[in-house]
mmCIF file of N, CA and C in Angstrom:
data_model
loop_
_atom_site.group_PDB
_atom_site.id
_atom_site.type_symbol
_atom_site.label_atom_id
_atom_site.label_comp_id
_atom_site.label_asym_id
_atom_site.label_seq_id
_atom_site.Cartn_x
_atom_site.Cartn_y
_atom_site.Cartn_z
ATOM 1 N N MET A 1 -20.687 -8.435 57.658
ATOM 2 C CA MET A 1 -21.543 -9.593 57.347
ATOM 3 C C MET A 1 -21.618 -9.726 55.855
ATOM 4 N N ALA A 2 -21.583 -8.621 55.070
ATOM 5 C CA ALA A 2 -21.647 -8.680 53.656
ATOM 6 C C ALA A 2 -20.435 -9.408 53.070
ATOM 7 N N ALA A 3 -19.164 -9.139 53.674
ATOM 8 C CA ALA A 3 -18.035 -9.897 53.283
ATOM 9 C C ALA A 3 -18.090 -11.390 53.473
ATOM 10 N N ILE A 4 -18.741 -11.754 54.636
ATOM 11 C CA ILE A 4 -18.815 -13.145 54.946
ATOM 12 C C ILE A 4 -19.752 -13.828 53.993
ATOM 13 N N LYS A 5 -20.918 -13.103 53.702
ATOM 14 C CA LYS A 5 -21.959 -13.682 52.772
ATOM 15 C C LYS A 5 -21.307 -13.863 51.387
ATOM 16 N N THR A 6 -20.458 -12.954 50.947
ATOM 17 C CA THR A 6 -19.943 -13.087 49.654
ATOM 18 C C THR A 6 -18.825 -14.153 49.533
ATOM 19 N N LYS A 7 -17.902 -14.183 50.617
ATOM 20 C CA LYS A 7 -16.932 -15.189 50.575
ATOM 21 C C LYS A 7 -17.413 -16.603 50.524
ATOM 22 N N TYR A 8 -18.476 -16.939 51.316
ATOM 23 C CA TYR A 8 -19.002 -18.243 51.399
ATOM 24 C C TYR A 8 -20.139 -18.497 50.532
ATOM 25 N N LYS A 9 -20.500 -17.460 49.687
ATOM 26 C CA LYS A 9 -21.651 -17.735 48.796
ATOM 27 C C LYS A 9 -22.946 -18.118 49.545
ATOM 28 N N VAL A 10 -23.188 -17.487 50.665
ATOM 29 C CA VAL A 10 -24.347 -17.779 51.417
ATOM 30 C C VAL A 10 -25.545 -17.345 50.607
ATOM 31 N N MET A 11 -26.475 -18.332 50.445
ATOM 32 C CA MET A 11 -27.610 -18.073 49.707
ATOM 33 C C MET A 11 -28.929 -17.719 50.426
ATOM 34 N N LYS A 12 -28.673 -17.563 51.758
ATOM 35 C CA LYS A 12 -29.827 -17.111 52.598
ATOM 36 C C LYS A 12 -30.189 -15.624 52.211
ATOM 37 N N ASN A 13 -31.408 -15.281 52.559
ATOM 38 C CA ASN A 13 -31.886 -13.868 52.272
ATOM 39 C C ASN A 13 -31.352 -12.876 53.296
ATOM 40 N N TRP A 14 -30.078 -12.726 53.392
ATOM 41 C CA TRP A 14 -29.391 -11.757 54.237
ATOM 42 C C TRP A 14 -29.420 -10.397 53.546
ATOM 43 N N MET A 15 -30.132 -9.448 54.068
ATOM 44 C CA MET A 15 -30.138 -8.130 53.471
ATOM 45 C C MET A 15 -30.176 -7.052 54.606
ATOM 46 N N GLY A 16 -29.552 -5.957 54.399
ATOM 47 C CA GLY A 16 -29.638 -4.878 55.450
ATOM 48 C C GLY A 16 -28.885 -5.227 56.691
ATOM 49 N N ASP A 17 -29.315 -4.491 57.774
ATOM 50 C CA ASP A 17 -28.632 -4.802 59.012
ATOM 51 C C ASP A 17 -29.048 -6.176 59.577
ATOM 52 N N PRO A 18 -28.120 -6.948 60.045
ATOM 53 C CA PRO A 18 -28.479 -8.273 60.588
ATOM 54 C C PRO A 18 -29.352 -8.328 61.814
ATOM 55 N N CYS A 19 -29.354 -7.183 62.568
ATOM 56 C CA CYS A 19 -29.964 -7.209 63.838
ATOM 57 C C CYS A 19 -31.244 -6.256 63.949
ATOM 58 N N VAL A 20 -31.448 -5.366 62.851
ATOM 59 C CA VAL A 20 -32.608 -4.505 62.945
ATOM 60 C C VAL A 20 -33.423 -4.611 61.652
ATOM 61 N N PRO A 21 -34.733 -4.594 61.803
ATOM 62 C CA PRO A 21 -35.524 -4.656 63.037
ATOM 63 C C PRO A 21 -35.383 -5.945 63.626
ATOM 64 N N ASN A 22 -35.697 -6.041 64.947
ATOM 65 C CA ASN A 22 -35.422 -7.210 65.729
ATOM 66 C C ASN A 22 -36.374 -8.400 65.418
ATOM 67 N N ASN A 23 -37.450 -8.103 64.789
ATOM 68 C CA ASN A 23 -38.373 -9.165 64.344
ATOM 69 C C ASN A 23 -37.988 -9.831 63.018
ATOM 70 N N MET A 24 -36.875 -9.233 62.432
ATOM 71 C CA MET A 24 -36.374 -9.758 61.109
ATOM 72 C C MET A 24 -34.906 -10.036 61.218
ATOM 73 N N VAL A 25 -34.383 -10.609 62.276
ATOM 74 C CA VAL A 25 -32.980 -10.870 62.580
ATOM 75 C C VAL A 25 -32.706 -12.027 61.537
ATOM 76 N N TRP A 26 -31.540 -11.953 61.016
ATOM 77 C CA TRP A 26 -31.080 -12.971 60.006
ATOM 78 C C TRP A 26 -31.042 -14.254 60.700
ATOM 79 N N ASP A 27 -31.480 -15.425 60.064
ATOM 80 C CA ASP A 27 -31.403 -16.636 60.666
ATOM 81 C C ASP A 27 -29.898 -17.040 60.808
ATOM 82 N N THR A 28 -29.662 -17.900 61.656
ATOM 83 C CA THR A 28 -28.351 -18.471 62.137
ATOM 84 C C THR A 28 -27.613 -17.501 63.005
ATOM 85 N N LEU A 29 -28.116 -16.370 63.390
ATOM 86 C CA LEU A 29 -27.402 -15.452 64.312
ATOM 87 C C LEU A 29 -28.360 -14.960 65.382
ATOM 88 N N THR A 30 -27.747 -14.481 66.463
ATOM 89 C CA THR A 30 -28.455 -13.799 67.519
ATOM 90 C C THR A 30 -27.840 -12.439 67.701
ATOM 91 N N CYS A 31 -28.551 -11.470 68.251
ATOM 92 C CA CYS A 31 -28.053 -10.157 68.492
ATOM 93 C C CYS A 31 -28.264 -9.772 69.977
ATOM 94 N N ASP A 32 -27.400 -8.833 70.348
ATOM 95 C CA ASP A 32 -27.439 -8.334 71.704
ATOM 96 C C ASP A 32 -28.133 -6.955 71.648
ATOM 97 N N TYR A 33 -29.350 -6.816 72.261
ATOM 98 C CA TYR A 33 -30.162 -5.565 72.285
ATOM 99 C C TYR A 33 -30.069 -4.956 73.649
ATOM 100 N N ALA A 34 -29.781 -5.639 74.760
ATOM 101 C CA ALA A 34 -29.693 -5.119 76.013
ATOM 102 C C ALA A 34 -28.411 -4.300 76.326
ATOM 103 N N ASN A 35 -27.337 -4.792 75.772
ATOM 104 C CA ASN A 35 -26.072 -4.099 76.160
ATOM 105 C C ASN A 35 -25.301 -3.342 75.038
ATOM 106 N N ALA A 36 -26.047 -3.136 73.935
ATOM 107 C CA ALA A 36 -25.470 -2.507 72.874
ATOM 108 C C ALA A 36 -26.392 -1.615 72.111
ATOM 109 N N SER A 37 -26.041 -0.493 71.744
ATOM 110 C CA SER A 37 -26.851 0.453 70.963
ATOM 111 C C SER A 37 -25.941 1.029 69.887
ATOM 112 N N PRO A 38 -26.037 0.713 68.657
ATOM 113 C CA PRO A 38 -27.114 -0.069 68.095
ATOM 114 C C PRO A 38 -26.815 -1.621 68.482
ATOM 115 N N PRO A 39 -27.790 -2.453 68.239
ATOM 116 C CA PRO A 39 -27.540 -3.999 68.526
ATOM 117 C C PRO A 39 -26.398 -4.430 67.699
ATOM 118 N N ARG A 40 -25.757 -5.440 68.409
ATOM 119 C CA ARG A 40 -24.541 -6.013 67.762
ATOM 120 C C ARG A 40 -24.746 -7.570 67.603
ATOM 121 N N VAL A 41 -24.129 -8.156 66.652
ATOM 122 C CA VAL A 41 -24.217 -9.624 66.581
ATOM 123 C C VAL A 41 -23.497 -10.267 67.707
ATOM 124 N N ARG A 42 -24.229 -11.192 68.398
ATOM 125 C CA ARG A 42 -23.643 -11.866 69.625
ATOM 126 C C ARG A 42 -23.182 -13.260 69.227
ATOM 127 N N SER A 43 -23.952 -13.951 68.347
ATOM 128 C CA SER A 43 -23.560 -15.380 67.944
ATOM 129 C C SER A 43 -23.885 -15.679 66.507
ATOM 130 N N ILE A 44 -23.149 -16.473 65.971
ATOM 131 C CA ILE A 44 -23.357 -17.032 64.645
ATOM 132 C C ILE A 44 -23.216 -18.562 64.618
ATOM 133 N N ASN A 45 -24.230 -19.242 64.108
ATOM 134 C CA ASN A 45 -24.114 -20.796 63.912
ATOM 135 C C ASN A 45 -24.155 -20.992 62.532
ATOM 136 N N MET A 46 -23.010 -21.246 61.858
ATOM 137 C CA MET A 46 -22.973 -21.578 60.427
ATOM 138 C C MET A 46 -22.557 -22.924 60.212
ATOM 139 N N SER A 47 -22.768 -23.863 61.309
ATOM 140 C CA SER A 47 -22.444 -25.296 61.189
ATOM 141 C C SER A 47 -23.260 -25.914 60.012
ATOM 142 N N SER A 48 -22.610 -26.910 59.453
ATOM 143 C CA SER A 48 -23.235 -27.748 58.392
ATOM 144 C C SER A 48 -23.895 -26.966 57.242
ATOM 145 N N ASN A 49 -23.221 -25.825 56.823
ATOM 146 C CA ASN A 49 -23.695 -25.102 55.688
ATOM 147 C C ASN A 49 -22.884 -25.196 54.392
ATOM 148 N N ARG A 50 -22.019 -26.288 54.384
ATOM 149 C CA ARG A 50 -21.269 -26.608 53.178
ATOM 150 C C ARG A 50 -20.364 -25.507 52.818
ATOM 151 N N LEU A 51 -19.874 -24.765 53.860
ATOM 152 C CA LEU A 51 -18.877 -23.682 53.631
ATOM 153 C C LEU A 51 -17.507 -24.397 53.248
ATOM 154 N N SER A 52 -16.826 -23.707 52.322
ATOM 155 C CA SER A 52 -15.449 -24.277 51.962
ATOM 156 C C SER A 52 -14.483 -23.150 51.878
ATOM 157 N N GLY A 53 -13.206 -23.443 51.893
ATOM 158 C CA GLY A 53 -12.160 -22.483 51.793
ATOM 159 C C GLY A 53 -11.557 -22.281 53.148
ATOM 160 N N ASP A 54 -10.809 -21.183 53.289
ATOM 161 C CA ASP A 54 -10.210 -20.767 54.609
ATOM 162 C C ASP A 54 -11.269 -20.051 55.405
ATOM 163 N N ILE A 55 -10.939 -19.932 56.722
ATOM 164 C CA ILE A 55 -11.804 -19.173 57.699
ATOM 165 C C ILE A 55 -11.546 -17.666 57.435
ATOM 166 N N SER A 56 -12.615 -16.905 57.159
ATOM 167 C CA SER A 56 -12.422 -15.605 56.816
ATOM 168 C C SER A 56 -12.109 -14.695 58.055
ATOM 169 N N SER A 57 -11.078 -13.826 57.837
ATOM 170 C CA SER A 57 -10.792 -12.850 58.929
ATOM 171 C C SER A 57 -11.901 -11.794 59.034
ATOM 172 N N SER A 58 -12.792 -11.798 58.128
ATOM 173 C CA SER A 58 -13.914 -10.820 58.296
ATOM 174 C C SER A 58 -14.753 -11.064 59.500
ATOM 175 N N PHE A 59 -14.684 -12.244 60.077
ATOM 176 C CA PHE A 59 -15.419 -12.470 61.332
ATOM 177 C C PHE A 59 -14.916 -11.511 62.410
ATOM 178 N N ALA A 60 -13.703 -11.116 62.293
ATOM 179 C CA ALA A 60 -13.135 -10.264 63.397
ATOM 180 C C ALA A 60 -13.676 -8.837 63.386
ATOM 181 N N SER A 61 -14.431 -8.498 62.320
ATOM 182 C CA SER A 61 -15.179 -7.177 62.389
ATOM 183 C C SER A 61 -16.313 -7.196 63.312
ATOM 184 N N LEU A 62 -16.725 -8.401 63.742
ATOM 185 C CA LEU A 62 -17.849 -8.535 64.652
ATOM 186 C C LEU A 62 -17.277 -8.535 66.128
ATOM 187 N N GLU A 63 -16.989 -7.288 66.584
ATOM 188 C CA GLU A 63 -16.168 -7.168 67.766
ATOM 189 C C GLU A 63 -16.904 -7.637 68.990
ATOM 190 N N ASN A 64 -18.178 -7.796 69.077
ATOM 191 C CA ASN A 64 -18.859 -8.204 70.246
ATOM 192 C C ASN A 64 -19.306 -9.603 70.172
ATOM 193 N N ILE A 65 -18.876 -10.398 69.253
ATOM 194 C CA ILE A 65 -19.256 -11.807 69.019
ATOM 195 C C ILE A 65 -18.756 -12.652 70.110
ATOM 196 N N GLN A 66 -19.684 -13.564 70.695
ATOM 197 C CA GLN A 66 -19.250 -14.363 71.809
ATOM 198 C C GLN A 66 -19.127 -15.822 71.355
ATOM 199 N N TYR A 67 -19.878 -16.128 70.340
ATOM 200 C CA TYR A 67 -20.021 -17.611 69.929
ATOM 201 C C TYR A 67 -20.049 -17.626 68.377
ATOM 202 N N LEU A 68 -19.053 -18.539 67.828
ATOM 203 C CA LEU A 68 -18.998 -18.685 66.419
ATOM 204 C C LEU A 68 -18.825 -20.109 66.101
ATOM 205 N N ASN A 69 -19.821 -20.742 65.505
ATOM 206 C CA ASN A 69 -19.825 -22.162 65.215
ATOM 207 C C ASN A 69 -19.741 -22.356 63.652
ATOM 208 N N LEU A 70 -18.496 -22.871 63.274
ATOM 209 C CA LEU A 70 -18.333 -23.190 61.872
ATOM 210 C C LEU A 70 -18.104 -24.717 61.577
ATOM 211 N N SER A 71 -18.508 -25.562 62.597
ATOM 212 C CA SER A 71 -18.288 -26.898 62.499
ATOM 213 C C SER A 71 -18.961 -27.575 61.407
ATOM 214 N N ASN A 72 -18.502 -28.753 61.041
ATOM 215 C CA ASN A 72 -19.199 -29.671 60.074
ATOM 216 C C ASN A 72 -19.295 -28.920 58.677
ATOM 217 N N ASN A 73 -18.121 -28.239 58.200
ATOM 218 C CA ASN A 73 -18.077 -27.593 57.006
ATOM 219 C C ASN A 73 -16.731 -28.136 56.384
ATOM 220 N N ASN A 74 -16.455 -27.637 55.212
ATOM 221 C CA ASN A 74 -15.133 -27.978 54.532
ATOM 222 C C ASN A 74 -14.109 -26.869 54.550
ATOM 223 N N LEU A 75 -13.989 -26.319 55.739
ATOM 224 C CA LEU A 75 -12.938 -25.204 55.957
ATOM 225 C C LEU A 75 -11.563 -25.701 56.179
ATOM 226 N N ILE A 76 -10.520 -25.056 55.541
ATOM 227 C CA ILE A 76 -9.207 -25.530 55.617
ATOM 228 C C ILE A 76 -8.327 -24.371 56.161
ATOM 229 N N GLY A 77 -7.148 -24.621 56.554
ATOM 230 C CA GLY A 77 -6.185 -23.682 56.983
ATOM 231 C C GLY A 77 -6.250 -23.440 58.434
ATOM 232 N N SER A 78 -5.554 -22.385 58.866
ATOM 233 C CA SER A 78 -5.427 -22.061 60.348
ATOM 234 C C SER A 78 -6.520 -21.006 60.654
ATOM 235 N N ILE A 79 -6.769 -20.871 61.937
ATOM 236 C CA ILE A 79 -7.705 -19.770 62.416
ATOM 237 C C ILE A 79 -6.951 -18.507 62.288
ATOM 238 N N PRO A 80 -7.608 -17.533 61.731
ATOM 239 C CA PRO A 80 -6.928 -16.204 61.492
ATOM 240 C C PRO A 80 -6.587 -15.535 62.961
ATOM 241 N N TYR A 81 -5.351 -14.971 63.023
ATOM 242 C CA TYR A 81 -4.936 -14.358 64.201
ATOM 243 C C TYR A 81 -5.888 -13.279 64.785
ATOM 244 N N ALA A 82 -6.609 -12.597 63.722
ATOM 245 C CA ALA A 82 -7.482 -11.509 64.156
ATOM 246 C C ALA A 82 -8.691 -12.040 65.069
ATOM 247 N N LEU A 83 -9.027 -13.411 64.929
ATOM 248 C CA LEU A 83 -10.109 -13.894 65.698
ATOM 249 C C LEU A 83 -9.608 -14.108 67.193
ATOM 250 N N SER A 84 -8.309 -14.347 67.371
ATOM 251 C CA SER A 84 -7.831 -14.401 68.709
ATOM 252 C C SER A 84 -7.819 -13.070 69.433
ATOM 253 N N GLN A 85 -7.912 -12.056 68.833
ATOM 254 C CA GLN A 85 -8.019 -10.704 69.399
ATOM 255 C C GLN A 85 -9.378 -10.300 69.758
ATOM 256 N N LEU A 86 -10.403 -11.125 69.490
ATOM 257 C CA LEU A 86 -11.739 -10.740 69.892
ATOM 258 C C LEU A 86 -11.973 -11.061 71.431
ATOM 259 N N LYS A 87 -12.054 -10.015 72.226
ATOM 260 C CA LYS A 87 -12.207 -10.219 73.695
ATOM 261 C C LYS A 87 -13.438 -10.854 74.084
ATOM 262 N N SER A 88 -14.388 -10.786 73.456
ATOM 263 C CA SER A 88 -15.723 -11.416 73.811
ATOM 264 C C SER A 88 -15.913 -12.838 73.435
ATOM 265 N N LEU A 89 -15.070 -13.210 72.473
ATOM 266 C CA LEU A 89 -15.372 -14.572 71.773
ATOM 267 C C LEU A 89 -14.933 -15.643 72.715
ATOM 268 N N THR A 90 -15.879 -16.470 73.228
ATOM 269 C CA THR A 90 -15.514 -17.530 74.215
ATOM 270 C C THR A 90 -15.696 -18.914 73.591
ATOM 271 N N VAL A 91 -16.421 -19.071 72.461
ATOM 272 C CA VAL A 91 -16.581 -20.383 71.799
ATOM 273 C C VAL A 91 -16.374 -20.194 70.355
ATOM 274 N N LEU A 92 -15.380 -21.049 69.848
ATOM 275 C CA LEU A 92 -15.214 -21.085 68.478
ATOM 276 C C LEU A 92 -15.173 -22.553 68.020
#
Protein backbone atom coordinates (compact mmCIF):
# COMPACT_ATOMS: atom_id res chain seq x y z
CA MET A 1 0.00 0.00 0.00
CA ALA A 2 2.90 2.36 0.66
CA ALA A 3 4.08 1.99 -2.95
CA ILE A 4 0.57 2.74 -4.23
CA LYS A 5 0.29 5.78 -1.96
CA THR A 6 3.65 7.09 -3.21
CA LYS A 7 3.01 6.42 -6.92
CA TYR A 8 -0.33 8.22 -6.99
CA LYS A 9 0.61 10.87 -4.42
CA VAL A 10 -2.38 9.92 -2.28
CA MET A 11 -2.91 12.71 0.21
CA LYS A 12 -5.13 10.72 2.56
CA ASN A 13 -3.93 10.04 6.09
CA TRP A 14 -2.84 6.48 5.28
CA MET A 15 -0.38 5.31 7.91
CA GLY A 16 0.55 1.92 9.36
CA ASP A 17 -1.34 -1.27 8.58
CA PRO A 18 -4.39 -0.53 6.41
CA CYS A 19 -6.58 -3.07 8.28
CA VAL A 20 -5.44 -2.87 11.91
CA PRO A 21 -6.88 -1.76 14.23
CA ASN A 22 -10.22 -2.46 12.59
CA ASN A 23 -11.82 0.73 13.92
CA MET A 24 -9.17 2.74 12.03
CA VAL A 25 -9.28 1.06 8.61
CA TRP A 26 -8.07 3.34 5.85
CA ASP A 27 -10.88 5.02 3.96
CA THR A 28 -11.56 3.75 0.42
CA LEU A 29 -10.84 0.13 1.33
CA THR A 30 -12.34 -2.82 3.17
CA CYS A 31 -10.57 -5.67 4.90
CA ASP A 32 -11.28 -9.36 5.43
CA TYR A 33 -11.19 -10.21 9.13
CA ALA A 34 -13.13 -13.49 9.06
CA ASN A 35 -11.05 -15.48 6.60
CA ALA A 36 -7.57 -14.04 7.05
CA SER A 37 -5.16 -13.71 9.90
CA PRO A 38 -3.72 -11.16 9.87
CA PRO A 39 -6.55 -9.29 8.09
CA ARG A 40 -6.06 -8.66 4.38
CA VAL A 41 -7.26 -5.91 2.04
CA ARG A 42 -10.40 -7.18 0.26
CA SER A 43 -11.42 -4.15 -1.80
CA ILE A 44 -10.17 -0.73 -2.83
CA ASN A 45 -12.30 2.03 -4.32
CA MET A 46 -10.04 4.75 -5.69
CA SER A 47 -12.53 6.02 -8.26
CA SER A 48 -12.61 9.75 -9.01
CA ASN A 49 -9.39 10.45 -7.09
CA ARG A 50 -7.58 12.32 -9.89
CA LEU A 51 -5.05 9.51 -10.26
CA SER A 52 -2.83 9.80 -13.32
CA GLY A 53 -0.18 7.75 -15.07
CA ASP A 54 -0.11 4.02 -15.62
CA ILE A 55 -1.81 1.39 -13.47
CA SER A 56 0.66 0.30 -10.83
CA SER A 57 1.67 -3.35 -10.72
CA SER A 58 1.97 -2.81 -6.94
CA PHE A 59 -1.72 -3.66 -6.68
CA ALA A 60 -0.65 -7.26 -7.38
CA SER A 61 0.94 -7.42 -3.93
CA LEU A 62 -2.60 -7.45 -2.51
CA GLU A 63 -3.01 -11.18 -3.09
CA ASN A 64 -6.49 -11.45 -1.55
CA ILE A 65 -8.07 -8.43 -3.22
CA GLN A 66 -11.46 -9.12 -4.80
CA TYR A 67 -12.53 -5.66 -5.99
CA LEU A 68 -10.41 -2.84 -7.41
CA ASN A 69 -12.14 0.31 -8.69
CA LEU A 70 -9.90 2.79 -10.48
CA SER A 71 -12.62 4.32 -12.68
CA ASN A 72 -13.00 8.02 -13.48
CA ASN A 73 -9.29 8.80 -13.21
CA ASN A 74 -6.64 9.75 -15.78
CA LEU A 75 -4.90 6.38 -15.96
CA ILE A 76 -3.21 5.37 -19.20
CA GLY A 77 -1.64 2.27 -20.66
CA SER A 78 -2.55 -1.36 -20.33
CA ILE A 79 -3.52 -3.34 -17.27
CA PRO A 80 -0.39 -4.96 -15.79
CA TYR A 81 -0.13 -8.70 -16.40
CA ALA A 82 0.45 -9.24 -12.66
CA LEU A 83 -3.14 -8.19 -11.96
CA SER A 84 -4.43 -10.99 -14.18
CA GLN A 85 -2.68 -13.46 -11.89
CA LEU A 86 -4.70 -12.44 -8.81
CA LYS A 87 -6.97 -15.42 -8.25
CA SER A 88 -9.42 -13.58 -5.98
CA LEU A 89 -9.83 -10.46 -8.13
CA THR A 90 -13.31 -10.56 -9.65
CA VAL A 91 -13.99 -6.87 -10.37
CA LEU A 92 -11.52 -4.49 -11.98
